mmCIF file of C-alpha atoms in Angstrom:
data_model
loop_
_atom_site.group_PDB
_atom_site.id
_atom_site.type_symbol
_atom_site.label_atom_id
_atom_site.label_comp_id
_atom_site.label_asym_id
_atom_site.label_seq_id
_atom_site.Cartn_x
_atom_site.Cartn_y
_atom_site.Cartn_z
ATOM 1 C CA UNK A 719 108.002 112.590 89.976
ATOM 2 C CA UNK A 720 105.271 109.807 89.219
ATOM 3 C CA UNK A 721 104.744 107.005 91.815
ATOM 4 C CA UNK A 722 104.959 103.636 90.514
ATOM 5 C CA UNK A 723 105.499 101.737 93.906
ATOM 6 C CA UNK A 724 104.521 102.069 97.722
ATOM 7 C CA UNK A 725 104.548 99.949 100.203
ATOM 8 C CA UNK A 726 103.983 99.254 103.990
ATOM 9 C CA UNK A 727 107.056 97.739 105.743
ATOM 10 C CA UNK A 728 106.707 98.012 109.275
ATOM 11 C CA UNK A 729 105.191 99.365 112.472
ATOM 12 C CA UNK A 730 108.185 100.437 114.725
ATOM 13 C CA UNK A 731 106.751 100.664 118.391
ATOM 14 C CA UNK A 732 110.604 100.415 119.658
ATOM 15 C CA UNK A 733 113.873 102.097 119.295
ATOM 16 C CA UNK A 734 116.006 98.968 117.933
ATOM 17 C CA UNK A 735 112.996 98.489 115.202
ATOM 18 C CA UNK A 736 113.399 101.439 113.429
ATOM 19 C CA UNK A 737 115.002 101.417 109.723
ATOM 20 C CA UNK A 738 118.145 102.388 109.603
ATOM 21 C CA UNK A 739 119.342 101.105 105.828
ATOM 22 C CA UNK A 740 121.018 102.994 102.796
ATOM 23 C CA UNK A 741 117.690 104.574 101.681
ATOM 24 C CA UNK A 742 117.090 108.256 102.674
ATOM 25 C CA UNK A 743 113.910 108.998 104.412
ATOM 26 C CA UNK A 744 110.858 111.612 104.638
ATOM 27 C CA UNK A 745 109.444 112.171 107.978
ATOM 28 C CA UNK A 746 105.871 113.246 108.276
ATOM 29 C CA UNK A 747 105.006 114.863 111.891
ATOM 30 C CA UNK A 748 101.406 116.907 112.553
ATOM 31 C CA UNK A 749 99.078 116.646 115.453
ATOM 32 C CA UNK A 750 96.296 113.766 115.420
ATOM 33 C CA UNK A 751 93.581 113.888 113.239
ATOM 34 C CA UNK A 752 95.414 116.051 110.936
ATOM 35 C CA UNK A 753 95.217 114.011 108.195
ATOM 36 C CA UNK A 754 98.718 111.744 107.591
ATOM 37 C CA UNK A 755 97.097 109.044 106.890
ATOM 38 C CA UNK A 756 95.011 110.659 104.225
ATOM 39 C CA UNK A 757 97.883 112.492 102.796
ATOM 40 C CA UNK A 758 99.905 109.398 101.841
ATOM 41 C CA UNK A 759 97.339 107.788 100.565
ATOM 42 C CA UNK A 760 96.676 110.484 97.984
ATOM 43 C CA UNK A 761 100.225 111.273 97.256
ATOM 44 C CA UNK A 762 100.550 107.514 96.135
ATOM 45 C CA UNK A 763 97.601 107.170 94.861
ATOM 46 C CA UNK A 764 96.283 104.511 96.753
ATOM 47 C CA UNK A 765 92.878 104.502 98.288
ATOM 48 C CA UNK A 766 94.244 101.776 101.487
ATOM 49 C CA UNK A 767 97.529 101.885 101.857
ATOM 50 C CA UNK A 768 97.999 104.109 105.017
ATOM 51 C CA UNK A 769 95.180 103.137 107.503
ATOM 52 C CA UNK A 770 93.830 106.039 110.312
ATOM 53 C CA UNK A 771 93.640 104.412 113.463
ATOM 54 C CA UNK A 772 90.002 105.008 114.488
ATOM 55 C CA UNK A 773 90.662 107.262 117.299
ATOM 56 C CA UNK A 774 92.679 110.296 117.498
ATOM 57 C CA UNK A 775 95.653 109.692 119.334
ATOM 58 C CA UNK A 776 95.593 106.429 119.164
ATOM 59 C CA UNK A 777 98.651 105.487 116.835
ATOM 60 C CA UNK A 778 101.532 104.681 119.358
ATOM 61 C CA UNK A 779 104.117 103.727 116.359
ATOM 62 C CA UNK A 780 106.773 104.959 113.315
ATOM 63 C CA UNK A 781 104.948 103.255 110.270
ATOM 64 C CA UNK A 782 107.677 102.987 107.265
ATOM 65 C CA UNK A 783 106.104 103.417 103.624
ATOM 66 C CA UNK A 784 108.436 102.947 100.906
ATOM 67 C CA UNK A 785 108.317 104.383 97.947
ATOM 68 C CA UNK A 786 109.681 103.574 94.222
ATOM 69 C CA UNK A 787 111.673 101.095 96.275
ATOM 70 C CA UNK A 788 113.756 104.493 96.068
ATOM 71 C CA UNK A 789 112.942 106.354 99.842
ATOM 72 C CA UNK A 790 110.564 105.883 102.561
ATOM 73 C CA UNK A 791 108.082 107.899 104.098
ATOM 74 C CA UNK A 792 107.954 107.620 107.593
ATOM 75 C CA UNK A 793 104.539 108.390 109.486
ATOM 76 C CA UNK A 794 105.212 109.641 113.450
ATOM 77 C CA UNK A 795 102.676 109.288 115.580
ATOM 78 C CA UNK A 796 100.092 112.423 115.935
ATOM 79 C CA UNK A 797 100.416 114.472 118.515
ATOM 80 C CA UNK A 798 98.358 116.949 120.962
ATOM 81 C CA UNK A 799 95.348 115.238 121.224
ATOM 82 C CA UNK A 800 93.602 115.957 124.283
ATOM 83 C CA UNK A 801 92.405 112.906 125.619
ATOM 84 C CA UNK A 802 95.351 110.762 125.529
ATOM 85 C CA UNK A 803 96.769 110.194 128.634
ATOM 86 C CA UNK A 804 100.281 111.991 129.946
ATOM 87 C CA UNK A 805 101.968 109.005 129.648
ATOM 88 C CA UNK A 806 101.020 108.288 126.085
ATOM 89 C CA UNK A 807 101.989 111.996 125.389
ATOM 90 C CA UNK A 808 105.416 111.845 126.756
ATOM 91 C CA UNK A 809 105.959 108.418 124.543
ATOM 92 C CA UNK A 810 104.538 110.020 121.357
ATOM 93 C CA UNK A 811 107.604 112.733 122.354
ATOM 94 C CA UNK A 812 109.926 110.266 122.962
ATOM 95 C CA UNK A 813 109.234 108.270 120.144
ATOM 96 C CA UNK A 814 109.623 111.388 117.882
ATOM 97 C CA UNK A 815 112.604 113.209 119.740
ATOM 98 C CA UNK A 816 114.881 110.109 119.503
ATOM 99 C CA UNK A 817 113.901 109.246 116.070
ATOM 100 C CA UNK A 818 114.687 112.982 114.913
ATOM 101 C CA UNK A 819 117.718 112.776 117.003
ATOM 102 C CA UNK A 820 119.543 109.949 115.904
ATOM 103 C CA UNK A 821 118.175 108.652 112.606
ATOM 104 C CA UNK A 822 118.505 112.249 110.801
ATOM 105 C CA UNK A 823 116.268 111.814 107.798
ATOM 106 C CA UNK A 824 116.827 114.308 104.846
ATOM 107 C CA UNK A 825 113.881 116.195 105.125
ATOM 108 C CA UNK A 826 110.609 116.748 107.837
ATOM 109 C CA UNK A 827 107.196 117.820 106.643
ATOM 110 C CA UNK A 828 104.875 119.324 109.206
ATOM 111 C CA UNK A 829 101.340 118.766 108.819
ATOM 112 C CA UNK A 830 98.883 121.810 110.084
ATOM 113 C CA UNK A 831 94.932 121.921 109.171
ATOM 114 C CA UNK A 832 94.152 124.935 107.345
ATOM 115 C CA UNK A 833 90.977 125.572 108.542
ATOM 116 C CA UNK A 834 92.714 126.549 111.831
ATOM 117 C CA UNK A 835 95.476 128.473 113.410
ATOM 118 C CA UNK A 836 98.348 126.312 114.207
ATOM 119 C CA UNK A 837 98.457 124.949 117.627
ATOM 120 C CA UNK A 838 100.710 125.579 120.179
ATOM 121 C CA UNK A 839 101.908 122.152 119.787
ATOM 122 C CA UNK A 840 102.432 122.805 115.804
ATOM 123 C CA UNK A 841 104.316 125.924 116.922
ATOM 124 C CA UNK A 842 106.448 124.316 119.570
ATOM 125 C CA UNK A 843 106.779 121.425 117.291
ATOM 126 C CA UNK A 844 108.666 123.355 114.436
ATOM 127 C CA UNK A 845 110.517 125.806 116.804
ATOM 128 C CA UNK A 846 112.010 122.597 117.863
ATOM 129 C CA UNK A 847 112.698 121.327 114.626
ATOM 130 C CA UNK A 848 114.213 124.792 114.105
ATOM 131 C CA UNK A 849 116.625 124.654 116.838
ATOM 132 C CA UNK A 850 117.738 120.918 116.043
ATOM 133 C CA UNK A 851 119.014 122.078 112.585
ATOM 134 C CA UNK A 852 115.817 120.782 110.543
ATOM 135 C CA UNK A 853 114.011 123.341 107.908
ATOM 136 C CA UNK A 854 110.660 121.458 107.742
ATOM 137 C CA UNK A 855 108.455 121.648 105.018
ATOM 138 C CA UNK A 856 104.993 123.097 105.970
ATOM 139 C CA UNK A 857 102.216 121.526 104.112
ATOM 140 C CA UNK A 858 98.695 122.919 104.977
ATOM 141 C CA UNK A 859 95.861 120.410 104.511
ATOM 142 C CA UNK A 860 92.022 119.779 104.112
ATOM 143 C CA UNK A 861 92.235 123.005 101.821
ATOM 144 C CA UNK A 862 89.152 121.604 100.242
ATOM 145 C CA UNK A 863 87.033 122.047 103.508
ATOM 146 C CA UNK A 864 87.228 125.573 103.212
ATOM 147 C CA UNK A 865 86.929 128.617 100.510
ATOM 148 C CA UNK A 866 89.656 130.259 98.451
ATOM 149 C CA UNK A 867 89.641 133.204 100.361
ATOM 150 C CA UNK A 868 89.823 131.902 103.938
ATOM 151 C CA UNK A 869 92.976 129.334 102.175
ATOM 152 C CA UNK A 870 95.017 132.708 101.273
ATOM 153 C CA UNK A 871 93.911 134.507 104.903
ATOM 154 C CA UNK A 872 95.057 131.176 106.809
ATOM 155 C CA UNK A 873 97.720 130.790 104.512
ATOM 156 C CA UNK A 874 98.993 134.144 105.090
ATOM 157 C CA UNK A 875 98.350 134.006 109.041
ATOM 158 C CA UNK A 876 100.163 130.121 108.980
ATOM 159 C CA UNK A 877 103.513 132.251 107.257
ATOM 160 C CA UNK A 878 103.359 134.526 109.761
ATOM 161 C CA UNK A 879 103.122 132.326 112.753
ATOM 162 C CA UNK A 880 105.744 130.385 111.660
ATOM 163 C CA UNK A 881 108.331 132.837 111.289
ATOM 164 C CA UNK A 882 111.430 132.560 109.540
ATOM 165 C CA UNK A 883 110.435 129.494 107.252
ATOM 166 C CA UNK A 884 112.466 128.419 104.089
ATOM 167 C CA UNK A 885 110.276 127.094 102.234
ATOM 168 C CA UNK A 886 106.774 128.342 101.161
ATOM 169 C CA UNK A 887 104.383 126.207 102.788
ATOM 170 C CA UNK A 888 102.378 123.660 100.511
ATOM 171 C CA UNK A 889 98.674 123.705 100.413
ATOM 172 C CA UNK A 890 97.157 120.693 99.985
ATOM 173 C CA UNK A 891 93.287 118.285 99.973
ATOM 174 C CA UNK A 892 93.937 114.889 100.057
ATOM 175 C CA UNK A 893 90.453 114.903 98.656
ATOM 176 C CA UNK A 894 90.916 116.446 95.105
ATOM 177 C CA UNK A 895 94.614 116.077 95.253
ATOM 178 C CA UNK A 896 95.677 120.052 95.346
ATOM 179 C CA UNK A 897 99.028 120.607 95.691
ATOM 180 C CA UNK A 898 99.849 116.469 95.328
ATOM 181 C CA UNK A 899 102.689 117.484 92.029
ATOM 182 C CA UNK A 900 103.850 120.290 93.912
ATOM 183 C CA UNK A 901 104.286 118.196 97.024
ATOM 184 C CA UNK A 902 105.620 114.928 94.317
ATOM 185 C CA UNK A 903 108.280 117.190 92.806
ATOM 186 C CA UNK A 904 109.310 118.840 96.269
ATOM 187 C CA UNK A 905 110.031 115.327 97.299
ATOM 188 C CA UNK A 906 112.253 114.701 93.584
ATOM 189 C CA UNK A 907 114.243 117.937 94.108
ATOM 190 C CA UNK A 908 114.713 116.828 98.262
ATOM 191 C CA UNK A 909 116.002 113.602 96.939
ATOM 192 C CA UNK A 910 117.716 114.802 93.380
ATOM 193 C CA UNK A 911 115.316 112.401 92.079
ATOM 194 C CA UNK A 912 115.271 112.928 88.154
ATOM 195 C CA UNK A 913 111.859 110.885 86.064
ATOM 196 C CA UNK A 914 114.377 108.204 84.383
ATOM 197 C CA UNK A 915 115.494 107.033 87.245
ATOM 198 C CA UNK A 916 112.328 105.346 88.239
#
């Protein structure tokens, strides 16, 4: 699938602001700092579009992207980060639970850094996911901070923490683009997207 067209459309801080119209949508969840922001902007191949607030934890809204004027992508707010307060947590959860709840978009991607184990959040996050009916798509970034072997070690130990997945997890850099067609053409077959239709 090639990318012709993004676009922002909105910030949705509250409930009644979220999209709800006839075109499906792609949720992206992943702790803060995991690299969202960076990830959209390389799978549309625009250097600004998506915008990383400047603190971790800091991004308190659902930001709608959409795409091919075809689907949206739709950027949760990051989660686990350890200074925010309680209160902001339990919004971020909120804000996340009821979108995932009610708005049922046709697929989830879960963002986990490579470099690391996943957190107990990522863990609890997609056993969650799990028991709500979703079969998120793992896609493992900043693969270009590290070396080929530790990728297929963390790689390996990522398949194994998250048990039972459906889907081979993704690897991907935002930075050289690894794993951006794989991740494109996941997103066509999601959406039975076929080339001449864009």
């Amino acid at each position: 699938m090639k990318i012709k067209k993004a676009a922002f459309i909105k910030s949705a801080a509250l409930k009644d602001q979220y999209i709800n119209d006839e075109q499906p949508q792609i949720v992206l969840l992943g702790r803060s700092n995991v690299g969202k922001s960076s990830f959209i902007n390389s799978l549309v191949n625009m250097k600004k579009l998506a915008r990383a607030s400047s603190e971790p934890g800091k991004t308190q809204t659902a930001n709608y992207y959409l795409i091919n004027e075809m689907f949206y992508i739709v950027d949760m707010p990051g989660y686990g980060y350890a200074k925010t307060s309680k209160k902001t947590k339990s919004k971020f959860g909120g804000i996340i639970e009821y979108y995932l709840l009610n708005y049922h978009p046709c697929a989830v991607m879960l963002l986990v850094d490579i470099r690391h184990e996943p957190t107990e959040n990522d863990v609890l996050m997609y056993e969650w996911l799990k028991y709500n009916g979703y079969e998120p798509y793992i896609i493992l970034t900043k693969a270009d901070k590290i070396s080929k072997n530790e990728i297929a070690v963390n790689a390996k130990k990522a398949k194994q923490i998250f048990n039972d997945l459906t889907y081979e997890p993704i690897i991907y850099s935002s930075n050289n683009n690894l794993g951006r067609e794989q991740t494109l053409n996941t997103i066509a077959e999601i959406l039975d997207i076929k080339d001449e239709q864009i």
